[in-house]
Short mmCIF file of C-alpha atoms in Angstrom, two decimals:
data_model
loop_
_atom_site.label_atom_id
_atom_site.label_comp_id
_atom_site.label_asym_id
_atom_site.label_seq_id
_atom_site.Cartn_x
_atom_site.Cartn_y
_atom_site.Cartn_z
CA LEU A 1 103.81 89.82 98.28
CA VAL A 2 103.10 86.40 99.83
CA ALA A 3 104.19 85.89 103.43
CA GLY A 4 103.06 82.90 105.47
CA ALA A 5 99.33 82.37 104.98
CA ASN A 6 98.77 85.91 103.66
CA ALA A 7 98.97 87.66 100.31
CA PHE A 8 99.26 91.44 100.22
CA VAL A 9 97.99 93.01 97.01
CA PRO A 10 98.41 96.70 96.13
CA MET A 11 95.26 98.28 94.72
CA TYR A 12 95.57 101.31 92.46
CA ARG A 13 94.86 104.42 94.57
CA SER A 14 93.04 102.41 97.23
CA GLY A 15 95.69 100.91 99.47
CA ILE A 16 96.56 97.29 100.08
CA VAL A 17 94.31 94.28 100.49
CA ARG A 18 95.35 91.45 102.81
CA ILE A 19 94.08 88.03 101.69
CA ASP A 20 94.09 85.03 104.01
CA LEU A 21 95.25 82.20 101.75
CA ASN A 22 93.61 79.55 103.96
CA THR A 23 90.11 81.03 104.02
CA GLY A 24 90.06 83.50 101.12
CA ALA A 25 88.91 86.26 103.49
CA SER A 26 90.15 89.72 102.58
CA THR A 27 90.77 92.85 104.62
CA SER A 28 91.54 96.31 103.25
CA LEU A 29 94.33 98.06 105.10
CA PRO A 30 93.86 101.80 105.68
CA THR A 31 94.65 103.98 102.68
CA MET A 32 97.10 106.86 102.77
CA ALA A 33 96.00 110.25 101.50
CA ASN A 34 97.85 111.29 98.34
CA ALA A 35 100.23 108.31 98.35
CA ASP A 36 100.55 105.07 96.44
CA GLN A 37 101.65 102.01 98.39
CA ALA A 38 103.43 98.77 97.48
CA PRO A 39 104.02 95.91 99.94
CA HIS A 40 107.73 95.52 100.66
CA SER A 41 108.10 92.77 103.28
CA VAL A 42 106.76 91.33 106.52
CA PHE A 43 108.88 91.85 109.62
CA GLY A 44 107.50 90.20 112.77
CA ASN A 45 103.89 91.39 112.96
CA LEU A 46 104.50 94.40 110.67
CA LEU A 47 103.80 94.77 106.98
CA LEU A 48 106.43 97.17 105.66
CA VAL A 49 105.27 99.24 102.71
CA ASP A 50 107.04 101.45 100.17
CA THR A 51 105.18 104.74 99.63
CA GLN A 52 105.25 107.37 96.91
CA THR A 53 103.28 110.61 96.90
CA ASN A 54 100.97 111.00 93.93
CA LYS A 55 100.31 114.75 94.17
CA GLY A 56 102.86 117.54 93.86
CA THR A 57 106.58 116.76 94.00
CA THR A 58 107.20 113.02 94.25
CA LYS A 59 108.46 111.97 97.67
CA TYR A 60 109.29 108.43 98.73
CA GLY A 61 108.87 106.83 102.12
CA LEU A 62 108.04 103.80 104.22
CA ALA A 63 105.02 102.84 106.27
CA ALA A 64 104.27 99.99 108.66
CA TYR A 65 100.96 98.26 109.30
CA ASP A 66 100.34 96.23 112.46
CA LEU A 67 99.08 92.86 111.19
CA THR A 68 97.41 92.04 114.50
CA SER A 69 95.05 95.02 114.33
CA ASN A 70 95.32 95.84 110.57
CA THR A 71 96.09 99.45 111.48
CA LYS A 72 98.85 101.77 110.28
CA ARG A 73 101.53 102.11 112.95
CA TRP A 74 103.69 104.77 111.28
CA GLU A 75 104.78 106.41 108.05
CA VAL A 76 108.00 108.32 107.33
CA LEU A 77 109.74 109.92 104.37
CA LEU A 78 113.11 108.59 103.21
CA PRO A 79 115.98 110.78 104.47
CA LYS A 80 117.10 113.86 102.52
CA GLY A 81 114.61 113.24 99.73
CA SER A 82 116.24 109.97 98.73
CA GLN A 83 114.59 107.44 96.46
CA PRO A 84 114.44 103.66 96.50
CA PRO A 85 116.64 101.90 93.93
CA SER A 86 115.13 101.50 90.49
CA GLU A 87 113.51 98.18 89.64
CA ASN A 88 116.23 97.33 87.13
CA GLY A 89 118.97 98.08 89.69
CA ASN A 90 120.86 100.23 87.22
CA ASP A 91 121.25 103.40 89.30
CA ALA A 92 124.08 105.89 88.88
CA LEU A 93 125.02 107.98 91.91
CA PHE A 94 125.75 111.50 90.80
CA PRO A 95 126.54 114.30 93.26
CA GLY A 96 123.31 115.08 95.09
CA SER A 97 121.57 111.82 94.16
CA LEU A 98 120.53 109.51 96.98
CA ARG A 99 119.14 105.96 97.08
CA SER A 100 117.86 104.24 100.24
CA VAL A 101 117.47 100.51 100.84
CA LEU A 102 115.55 98.89 103.71
CA LEU A 103 117.46 96.09 105.48
CA SER A 104 116.26 93.55 108.03
CA GLY A 105 118.16 91.02 110.06
CA GLY A 106 117.26 89.23 113.26
CA ASP A 107 115.23 91.67 115.35
CA ASN A 108 116.61 94.77 113.62
CA LEU A 109 115.58 97.07 110.79
CA ALA A 110 117.99 99.52 109.18
CA LEU A 111 118.01 101.99 106.34
CA MET A 112 121.12 102.16 104.16
CA THR A 113 121.40 105.36 102.13
CA PHE A 114 123.86 105.73 99.26
CA GLU A 115 124.78 109.28 98.26
CA GLY A 116 126.67 110.58 95.24
CA ASP A 117 129.55 112.87 96.12
CA GLU A 118 132.27 114.73 94.16
CA ASP A 119 134.90 112.47 95.77
CA GLY A 120 132.93 109.26 95.23
CA PRO A 121 129.80 107.70 96.72
CA THR A 122 129.21 107.33 100.46
CA VAL A 123 126.90 105.10 102.46
CA THR A 124 125.04 105.91 105.69
CA VAL A 125 123.48 103.16 107.82
CA GLN A 126 120.85 104.02 110.43
CA ALA A 127 118.70 101.82 112.66
CA LEU A 128 114.96 102.08 111.96
CA ASP A 129 112.74 101.90 115.04
CA GLN A 130 109.98 99.40 114.29
CA ASP A 131 107.66 100.98 116.86
CA ASN A 132 107.58 104.52 115.42
CA GLY A 133 109.66 104.59 112.22
CA SER A 134 112.28 106.98 113.56
CA LEU A 135 115.85 106.73 112.34
CA SER A 136 118.42 106.39 115.07
CA ALA A 137 121.77 108.13 115.04
CA THR A 138 123.12 106.16 118.00
CA SER A 139 122.01 102.51 117.98
CA PRO A 140 123.81 101.25 115.98
CA PRO A 141 126.01 104.32 115.60
CA ARG A 142 125.30 106.24 112.44
CA THR A 143 128.05 105.40 110.03
CA ARG A 144 129.07 107.25 106.93
CA ARG A 145 131.74 105.57 104.90
CA ARG A 146 133.31 106.38 101.58
CA ILE A 147 132.89 103.56 99.06
CA SER A 148 136.19 102.56 97.49
CA ARG A 149 136.48 102.44 93.75
CA ALA A 150 137.50 99.14 92.22
CA PRO A 151 141.09 99.11 90.87
#
């Protein structure tokens, strides 16, 4: 991931390295025990990272690193055991399957979770607090909408 004057490079089993593209200086961000990390995006002074456990049952999540101090601010699991979309974007939503997508706009972060259901897929949108990673049910209001099928 390249953002501004920085490149963020995932290192196998040893976290992420931040490289200053102007000076070539590198800084290793803190590793996470038993989790692989991949840079997702930069939001303000946060590096947002996709995480995946590498021991036991695979669990997916998000983490945020403060780029001012190069420290981890928070880490959370995706809701209800959901997964990120596949790289090829060819995901089927069967009953009980969930996919979560991180969204950013303006000063806001949100998590959109698609869930397979017997009556058709639904989507839930929740605000993501950039300070602590918590998902809000009230701001914006948690919405769960049925997705219409194309005629």
